[in-house]
Short mmCIF file of C-alpha atoms in Angstrom, two decimals:
data_model
loop_
_atom_site.label_atom_id
_atom_site.label_comp_id
_atom_site.label_asym_id
_atom_site.label_seq_id
_atom_site.Cartn_x
_atom_site.Cartn_y
_atom_site.Cartn_z
CA MET A 2 -25.57 -9.36 -28.51
CA GLY A 3 -22.35 -8.98 -30.51
CA LEU A 4 -20.36 -8.19 -27.36
CA LEU A 5 -21.89 -11.06 -25.40
CA ASN A 6 -20.94 -13.48 -28.17
CA LEU A 7 -17.29 -12.60 -27.53
CA ILE A 8 -17.61 -13.40 -23.84
CA GLU A 9 -17.75 -16.84 -22.31
CA PRO A 10 -21.22 -17.82 -20.95
CA VAL A 11 -20.24 -17.46 -17.27
CA ALA A 12 -18.77 -13.99 -17.89
CA ALA A 13 -21.93 -13.00 -19.83
CA VAL A 14 -24.11 -13.94 -16.85
CA ALA A 15 -21.87 -11.90 -14.51
CA LEU A 16 -22.00 -8.95 -16.92
CA ILE A 17 -25.81 -8.97 -16.97
CA SER A 18 -26.35 -9.61 -13.23
CA ASN A 19 -23.76 -7.10 -12.02
CA PRO A 20 -22.56 -4.86 -14.87
CA LEU A 21 -19.55 -3.20 -13.21
CA ASN A 22 -18.25 -6.42 -11.66
CA GLY A 23 -18.89 -8.16 -14.98
CA VAL A 24 -17.00 -5.56 -17.03
CA PHE A 25 -14.02 -5.49 -14.66
CA GLY A 26 -14.00 -9.28 -14.47
CA TRP A 27 -14.15 -9.60 -18.24
CA LEU A 28 -11.32 -7.10 -18.69
CA THR A 29 -9.15 -8.91 -16.13
CA ARG A 30 -9.81 -12.25 -17.83
CA LEU A 31 -9.03 -10.69 -21.21
CA PHE A 32 -5.72 -9.27 -19.97
CA PHE A 33 -4.88 -12.54 -18.21
CA THR A 34 -5.48 -14.46 -21.44
CA PHE A 35 -3.38 -11.99 -23.42
CA PHE A 36 -0.42 -11.61 -21.03
CA GLY A 37 -0.62 -15.00 -19.30
CA ASN A 38 0.18 -13.40 -15.94
CA TYR A 39 -2.21 -12.47 -13.14
CA GLY A 40 -0.11 -9.56 -11.83
CA ILE A 41 0.22 -7.98 -15.27
CA ALA A 42 -3.54 -8.43 -15.77
CA ILE A 43 -4.21 -6.47 -12.54
CA ILE A 44 -1.72 -3.79 -13.64
CA ALA A 45 -3.40 -3.49 -17.05
CA LEU A 46 -6.85 -3.22 -15.43
CA THR A 47 -5.57 -0.48 -13.11
CA VAL A 48 -4.05 1.44 -16.02
CA VAL A 49 -7.35 1.29 -17.95
CA ILE A 50 -9.33 2.55 -14.95
CA ARG A 51 -6.88 5.38 -14.25
CA VAL A 52 -6.71 6.44 -17.91
CA CYS A 53 -10.51 6.70 -17.93
CA LEU A 54 -10.27 9.07 -14.93
CA ILE A 55 -7.71 11.40 -16.58
CA PRO A 56 -10.41 13.65 -18.17
CA LEU A 57 -11.82 14.26 -14.68
CA ASN A 58 -8.32 15.13 -13.44
CA ILE A 59 -7.93 17.63 -16.27
CA SER A 60 -11.39 19.13 -15.70
CA SER A 61 -10.69 19.49 -11.97
CA GLN A 62 -7.35 21.19 -12.63
CA ARG A 63 -8.85 23.59 -15.16
CA SER A 64 -11.54 24.49 -12.65
CA MET A 65 -8.89 25.21 -10.00
CA ILE A 66 -6.91 27.38 -12.43
CA LYS A 67 -10.00 29.39 -13.37
CA SER A 68 -10.83 29.80 -9.70
CA GLN A 69 -7.30 31.13 -9.06
CA ALA A 70 -7.65 33.56 -11.98
CA LEU A 71 -10.87 34.89 -10.44
CA ALA A 72 -9.34 35.34 -6.98
CA SER A 73 -9.16 39.14 -7.28
CA LYS A 74 -12.83 39.38 -8.27
CA GLN A 75 -13.76 37.14 -5.35
CA ASP A 76 -11.90 39.52 -3.04
CA GLU A 77 -13.84 42.44 -4.55
CA ILE A 78 -17.13 40.69 -3.78
CA LYS A 79 -16.02 40.09 -0.18
CA ARG A 80 -15.10 43.77 0.18
CA LYS A 81 -18.42 44.79 -1.36
CA TYR A 82 -20.46 42.66 1.08
CA PRO A 83 -18.25 42.50 4.19
CA ASN A 84 -21.06 41.67 6.63
CA ASP A 85 -23.23 39.44 4.43
CA GLU A 86 -21.68 35.96 3.99
CA ALA A 87 -24.78 34.59 2.27
CA LYS A 88 -24.57 37.32 -0.38
CA GLN A 89 -20.85 36.67 -0.76
CA ARG A 90 -21.44 32.98 -1.45
CA GLU A 91 -24.25 33.78 -3.87
CA GLU A 92 -22.20 36.28 -5.87
CA ILE A 93 -19.05 34.12 -5.87
CA THR A 94 -21.06 31.08 -7.04
CA LYS A 95 -22.59 33.20 -9.81
CA LEU A 96 -19.13 34.44 -10.80
CA MET A 97 -17.76 30.88 -10.94
CA GLN A 98 -20.69 29.61 -13.01
CA GLU A 99 -20.43 32.45 -15.51
CA ASN A 100 -16.71 31.78 -16.03
CA GLY A 101 -16.91 27.99 -16.10
CA ALA A 102 -15.00 27.58 -12.84
CA MET A 103 -17.71 25.50 -11.17
CA SER A 104 -16.97 21.82 -11.69
CA LEU A 105 -18.07 18.66 -9.91
CA SER A 106 -15.03 16.76 -11.19
CA GLY A 107 -12.99 17.66 -8.09
CA CYS A 108 -15.57 15.91 -5.90
CA LEU A 109 -16.48 13.21 -8.41
CA LEU A 110 -12.90 12.00 -8.90
CA PRO A 111 -12.23 10.71 -5.34
CA ILE A 112 -15.78 9.32 -5.15
CA LEU A 113 -15.26 7.27 -8.32
CA GLN A 114 -11.86 6.07 -7.10
CA LEU A 115 -13.52 4.79 -3.92
CA PHE A 116 -16.48 3.40 -5.86
CA PHE A 117 -14.20 1.32 -8.13
CA ILE A 118 -12.54 -0.35 -5.14
CA TRP A 119 -15.54 -2.61 -4.54
CA PRO A 120 -15.72 -4.29 -8.00
CA VAL A 121 -11.93 -4.67 -8.08
CA TYR A 122 -12.09 -6.31 -4.64
CA ARG A 123 -14.78 -8.66 -5.96
CA ILE A 124 -12.48 -9.68 -8.82
CA VAL A 125 -9.39 -10.33 -6.69
CA SER A 126 -11.37 -12.19 -4.02
CA GLY A 127 -13.21 -14.33 -6.58
CA PRO A 128 -10.56 -15.74 -8.96
CA LEU A 129 -12.47 -19.00 -9.48
CA LYS A 130 -15.54 -17.06 -10.62
CA TYR A 131 -14.02 -14.19 -12.59
CA LEU A 132 -10.78 -15.70 -13.91
CA SER A 133 -11.30 -19.47 -13.96
CA GLN A 134 -14.90 -18.95 -15.14
CA VAL A 135 -16.34 -21.52 -12.72
CA SER A 136 -20.10 -20.94 -12.43
CA ALA A 137 -21.57 -19.65 -9.16
CA GLU A 138 -23.63 -22.84 -8.95
CA ASN A 139 -20.54 -25.06 -9.19
CA ILE A 140 -18.64 -22.91 -6.67
CA GLN A 141 -21.52 -23.40 -4.23
CA LYS A 142 -21.43 -27.18 -4.83
CA ILE A 143 -17.66 -27.24 -4.24
CA ALA A 144 -18.08 -25.28 -0.99
CA GLU A 145 -20.92 -27.49 0.24
CA SER A 146 -18.91 -30.64 -0.55
CA ALA A 147 -15.88 -29.26 1.29
CA ALA A 148 -18.02 -28.26 4.28
CA SER A 149 -19.59 -31.72 4.48
CA LYS A 150 -16.10 -33.21 4.69
CA LYS A 151 -15.11 -30.65 7.36
CA LEU A 152 -12.45 -29.24 5.02
CA ILE A 153 -13.75 -25.68 5.44
CA THR A 154 -15.69 -23.88 8.18
CA GLU A 155 -19.31 -22.73 8.00
CA SER A 156 -18.17 -19.09 7.71
CA VAL A 157 -16.12 -19.93 4.62
CA LEU A 158 -19.13 -21.76 3.16
CA LYS A 159 -21.36 -18.71 3.67
CA MET A 160 -18.83 -16.39 2.02
CA SER A 161 -17.96 -18.70 -0.88
CA ASP A 162 -20.18 -16.75 -3.30
CA THR A 163 -18.08 -13.59 -2.79
CA ASN A 164 -14.71 -15.04 -1.70
CA ASP A 165 -13.63 -18.31 -3.28
CA ILE A 166 -9.91 -17.99 -2.45
CA PRO A 167 -10.19 -20.55 0.42
CA LEU A 168 -11.53 -23.09 -2.10
CA LEU A 169 -8.66 -22.35 -4.46
CA LYS A 170 -6.23 -22.83 -1.57
CA LEU A 171 -7.97 -26.11 -0.69
CA PHE A 172 -7.44 -27.38 -4.24
CA ASN A 173 -3.71 -26.60 -4.00
CA GLU A 174 -3.40 -28.42 -0.66
CA ASN A 175 -5.76 -31.37 -1.17
CA SER A 176 -5.27 -33.18 -4.47
CA ASP A 177 -7.83 -35.87 -3.58
CA PHE A 178 -10.59 -33.28 -3.13
CA LEU A 179 -9.58 -31.60 -6.38
CA ARG A 180 -9.74 -34.92 -8.23
CA GLU A 181 -13.20 -35.58 -6.80
CA CYS A 182 -14.47 -32.15 -7.91
CA ILE A 183 -13.07 -32.70 -11.41
CA GLU A 184 -14.74 -36.13 -11.62
CA LYS A 185 -18.09 -34.63 -10.56
CA GLY A 186 -17.73 -31.89 -13.19
CA TYR A 187 -17.64 -29.00 -10.74
CA ILE A 188 -14.37 -27.75 -12.21
CA LYS A 189 -12.04 -28.60 -15.09
CA ALA A 190 -8.31 -29.19 -14.66
CA GLY A 191 -7.59 -26.35 -17.12
CA GLN A 192 -9.52 -23.87 -14.96
CA LEU A 193 -6.85 -23.93 -12.24
CA LEU A 194 -4.67 -20.92 -13.00
CA ASP A 195 -1.28 -19.72 -11.76
CA LEU A 196 -1.98 -16.53 -9.82
CA HIS A 197 1.62 -15.66 -8.88
CA PHE A 198 3.47 -12.47 -9.80
CA LEU A 199 7.22 -12.03 -9.34
CA GLY A 200 7.23 -15.01 -7.00
CA MET A 201 4.33 -13.66 -4.89
CA ASP A 202 0.99 -15.42 -4.51
CA LEU A 203 -1.47 -12.59 -5.10
CA THR A 204 -4.38 -14.54 -3.60
CA VAL A 205 -2.70 -14.52 -0.17
CA THR A 206 -3.39 -11.71 2.32
CA PRO A 207 -0.13 -10.07 3.53
CA ALA A 208 0.67 -10.69 7.21
CA TRP A 209 2.29 -8.31 9.72
CA ASN A 210 2.41 -10.77 12.63
CA PRO A 211 5.96 -12.20 13.01
CA VAL A 212 4.53 -15.53 14.21
CA THR A 213 2.45 -15.91 11.03
CA ILE A 214 5.36 -14.84 8.84
CA SER A 215 7.77 -17.27 10.51
CA LYS A 216 5.42 -20.20 9.77
CA ASN A 217 5.77 -19.65 6.02
CA PRO A 218 8.42 -16.99 5.30
CA GLY A 219 8.69 -17.99 1.63
CA ILE A 220 5.13 -16.77 1.06
CA TYR A 221 4.72 -13.90 3.54
CA LEU A 222 8.12 -12.14 3.41
CA PRO A 223 7.92 -11.18 -0.31
CA LEU A 224 4.37 -9.91 0.22
CA LEU A 225 5.60 -7.26 2.71
CA VAL A 226 6.86 -5.28 -0.29
CA ILE A 227 3.27 -4.53 -1.32
CA PRO A 228 2.10 -2.71 1.86
CA VAL A 229 5.32 -0.65 1.85
CA LEU A 230 4.74 0.40 -1.77
CA VAL A 231 1.07 1.18 -1.08
CA VAL A 232 1.99 3.57 1.75
CA LEU A 233 4.86 5.20 -0.18
CA THR A 234 2.81 5.86 -3.32
CA SER A 235 -0.08 7.14 -1.18
CA ILE A 236 2.14 9.63 0.69
CA ILE A 237 3.92 10.83 -2.47
CA SER A 238 0.63 11.22 -4.36
CA MET A 239 -0.99 13.29 -1.59
CA LYS A 240 2.12 15.44 -1.18
CA LEU A 241 2.27 16.17 -4.91
CA GLY A 242 -1.45 16.92 -4.90
CA THR A 243 -0.65 19.78 -2.52
CA VAL A 244 2.62 21.01 -4.03
CA LEU A 245 1.55 20.91 -7.69
CA ARG A 246 -1.84 22.53 -7.29
CA PRO A 247 -2.39 26.02 -8.78
CA GLY A 248 -1.40 28.88 -6.48
CA TYR A 249 0.45 26.69 -3.95
CA LYS A 250 3.57 28.91 -3.87
CA GLU A 251 1.52 32.09 -3.50
CA GLU A 252 -0.53 30.56 -0.68
CA LYS A 253 2.65 29.42 1.09
CA ILE A 254 4.21 32.90 0.88
CA ALA A 255 0.96 34.54 2.05
CA LYS A 256 0.72 32.19 5.05
CA GLU A 257 4.33 32.85 6.02
CA ARG A 258 3.69 36.59 5.91
CA ALA A 259 0.53 36.18 7.97
CA LYS A 260 2.43 34.19 10.59
CA ARG A 261 5.17 36.82 10.82
CA ASN A 262 2.63 39.62 11.14
CA ALA A 263 0.67 37.75 13.80
CA ALA A 264 3.86 37.06 15.75
CA MET A 265 4.81 40.72 15.61
CA ALA A 266 1.39 41.65 16.96
CA GLY A 267 1.66 39.00 19.66
CA GLN A 268 -1.33 37.11 18.31
CA GLN A 269 -1.79 33.45 17.34
CA PRO A 270 -2.88 33.00 13.71
CA GLN A 271 -6.22 31.24 13.33
CA ALA A 272 -5.92 27.69 11.94
CA ASP A 273 -7.30 27.32 8.46
CA GLN A 274 -10.00 24.64 8.59
CA ALA A 275 -9.42 23.37 5.06
CA GLU A 276 -5.69 23.10 5.68
CA MET A 277 -6.28 21.22 8.93
CA MET A 278 -8.57 18.76 7.16
CA THR A 279 -5.96 18.23 4.43
CA LYS A 280 -3.26 17.54 7.00
CA MET A 281 -5.55 15.11 8.79
CA MET A 282 -6.28 13.29 5.53
CA ASN A 283 -2.56 13.15 4.69
CA PHE A 284 -1.93 11.56 8.07
CA THR A 285 -4.86 9.14 8.28
CA MET A 286 -5.07 7.92 4.67
CA PRO A 287 -1.68 6.12 4.58
CA ILE A 288 -2.54 4.44 7.89
CA LEU A 289 -5.95 3.39 6.57
CA MET A 290 -4.37 2.08 3.36
CA LEU A 291 -1.81 0.12 5.37
CA VAL A 292 -4.49 -1.50 7.57
CA THR A 293 -6.68 -2.45 4.60
CA THR A 294 -3.72 -3.84 2.66
CA PHE A 295 -3.08 -6.28 5.51
CA SER A 296 -6.74 -7.41 5.41
CA MET A 297 -7.21 -8.05 1.67
CA PRO A 298 -5.60 -10.27 -0.99
CA ALA A 299 -2.22 -9.03 -2.19
CA ALA A 300 -3.71 -8.38 -5.63
CA MET A 301 -5.70 -5.52 -4.06
CA GLY A 302 -2.47 -4.00 -2.75
CA LEU A 303 -0.96 -4.29 -6.23
CA TYR A 304 -4.00 -2.45 -7.63
CA TRP A 305 -3.50 0.38 -5.11
CA THR A 306 0.25 0.56 -5.79
CA ILE A 307 -0.17 0.85 -9.57
CA GLY A 308 -3.07 3.25 -9.03
CA GLY A 309 -0.81 5.41 -6.86
CA ILE A 310 1.93 5.41 -9.52
CA MET A 311 -0.62 6.27 -12.21
CA GLY A 312 -1.97 9.05 -10.00
CA ILE A 313 1.53 10.51 -9.58
CA ALA A 314 2.14 10.35 -13.35
CA THR A 315 -1.24 12.01 -14.02
CA GLN A 316 -0.46 14.82 -11.56
CA TYR A 317 2.80 15.59 -13.37
CA ILE A 318 1.11 15.45 -16.79
CA VAL A 319 -1.64 17.84 -15.70
CA TYR A 320 0.92 20.10 -14.00
CA PHE A 321 3.12 20.48 -17.11
CA LEU A 322 0.15 20.79 -19.48
CA PHE A 323 -1.96 23.26 -17.49
CA THR A 324 -0.70 24.41 -14.09
CA LYS A 325 2.86 25.37 -15.05
CA PRO A 326 1.87 27.30 -18.23
CA TYR A 327 -0.78 29.13 -16.20
CA ALA A 328 1.78 30.05 -13.51
CA GLN A 329 4.24 31.29 -16.15
CA LYS A 330 1.57 33.35 -17.89
CA LYS A 331 0.47 34.79 -14.56
CA LYS A 332 4.06 35.72 -13.76
CA GLU A 333 4.48 37.39 -17.17
CA MET A 334 1.29 39.40 -16.63
CA GLU A 335 2.52 40.55 -13.21
CA GLU A 336 5.87 41.59 -14.74
CA LEU A 337 4.04 43.55 -17.46
CA LYS A 338 1.94 45.30 -14.79
CA LYS A 339 5.07 46.20 -12.82
CA THR A 340 6.78 47.52 -15.97
CA ALA A 341 3.72 49.57 -16.91
CA PHE A 342 3.51 50.91 -13.34
CA HIS A 343 7.17 52.00 -13.36
CA LYS A 344 6.77 53.64 -16.76
CA ASN A 345 3.71 55.58 -15.59
CA LYS A 346 5.56 56.58 -12.45
CA GLN A 347 8.59 57.77 -14.42
CA SER A 348 6.46 59.71 -16.91
CA GLY A 349 4.62 61.28 -13.97
CA ASN A 350 7.90 62.34 -12.34
CA GLU A 351 9.17 63.77 -15.62
CA GLY A 352 5.91 65.68 -16.07
CA SER A 353 6.15 67.14 -12.56
CA LYS A 354 9.77 68.19 -13.18
CA LYS A 355 8.82 69.96 -16.43
CA SER A 356 5.91 71.76 -14.76
CA GLY A 357 8.29 72.80 -11.94
CA LYS A 358 10.77 74.26 -14.43
CA LYS A 359 8.01 76.21 -16.18
CA SER A 360 6.78 77.67 -12.91
CA LYS A 361 10.33 78.83 -12.06
CA LYS A 362 10.67 80.56 -15.46
CA ASN A 363 7.38 82.36 -14.92
#
């Protein structure tokens, strides 16, 4: 009850009826109240979400490092059971579990990132409900009143409980209707908020059609920055996810050797299925992000942009904290093995020379 006392009644109802939407909405409202800027509130919400996901990033990276360290033992198992793939999988799974290399964080992380999109979308498409704190009942009354006056379509009326941006736009364009709603008590004058950020209206959906842009270039031209940033951060993040992962350099060298050997033998190397899927994801994801950015409020694109930047920063943090030290330690161990091998070889040669001299004397 202590927490609910700190939240306005409308936010408390949202928190109880839909916990995740309620929490995200409350946080956005809290940040908006503190910073006084909608864009900064979205940025702060994104940072909080991404910071909460950092432990999963770290757990996933540790699991990958442990898996790399166990690569030689995995190869031994494959050599031991060359014709029994089921036994290979069983023994490798057992090996991973015993050494703490089995982790669901690698799968859980992208699932959670996708899962959080929905509540964030609810927030950015419902500013009257989640930011202005207009009750769902009053939003419905506003929509019904607007529909009766033919100010909105039936489709907008049906979607008003999940997307109240058209009503907000109607208030900005029709002062008489706004005055009427205030007089009827549906909304208070102080509940109309400025939802601009750096000159961009974050409630507007970016447009790619030149005809649409030309009708209102002051609104739509600045918004084109957001889709560009979404695609750029998405591409950079996915590229770094490949380059900074444990064992990337070794895998690259091994693949290059395999290609050269296959070419020498006149054979085509078999395509690695996992690599093909990764390449497909790297190609399709930016396109998917671009399409969705042009179909949602600009605030959603801002969320993805900041999320991409946070993802890039997290990848570098995890790389310098875990991956790079592991690679350096692995390199040092390999150097020690080479040194020990050369020493043993030299001592063996010296021993053979001494035994040869003795045999000559005899």
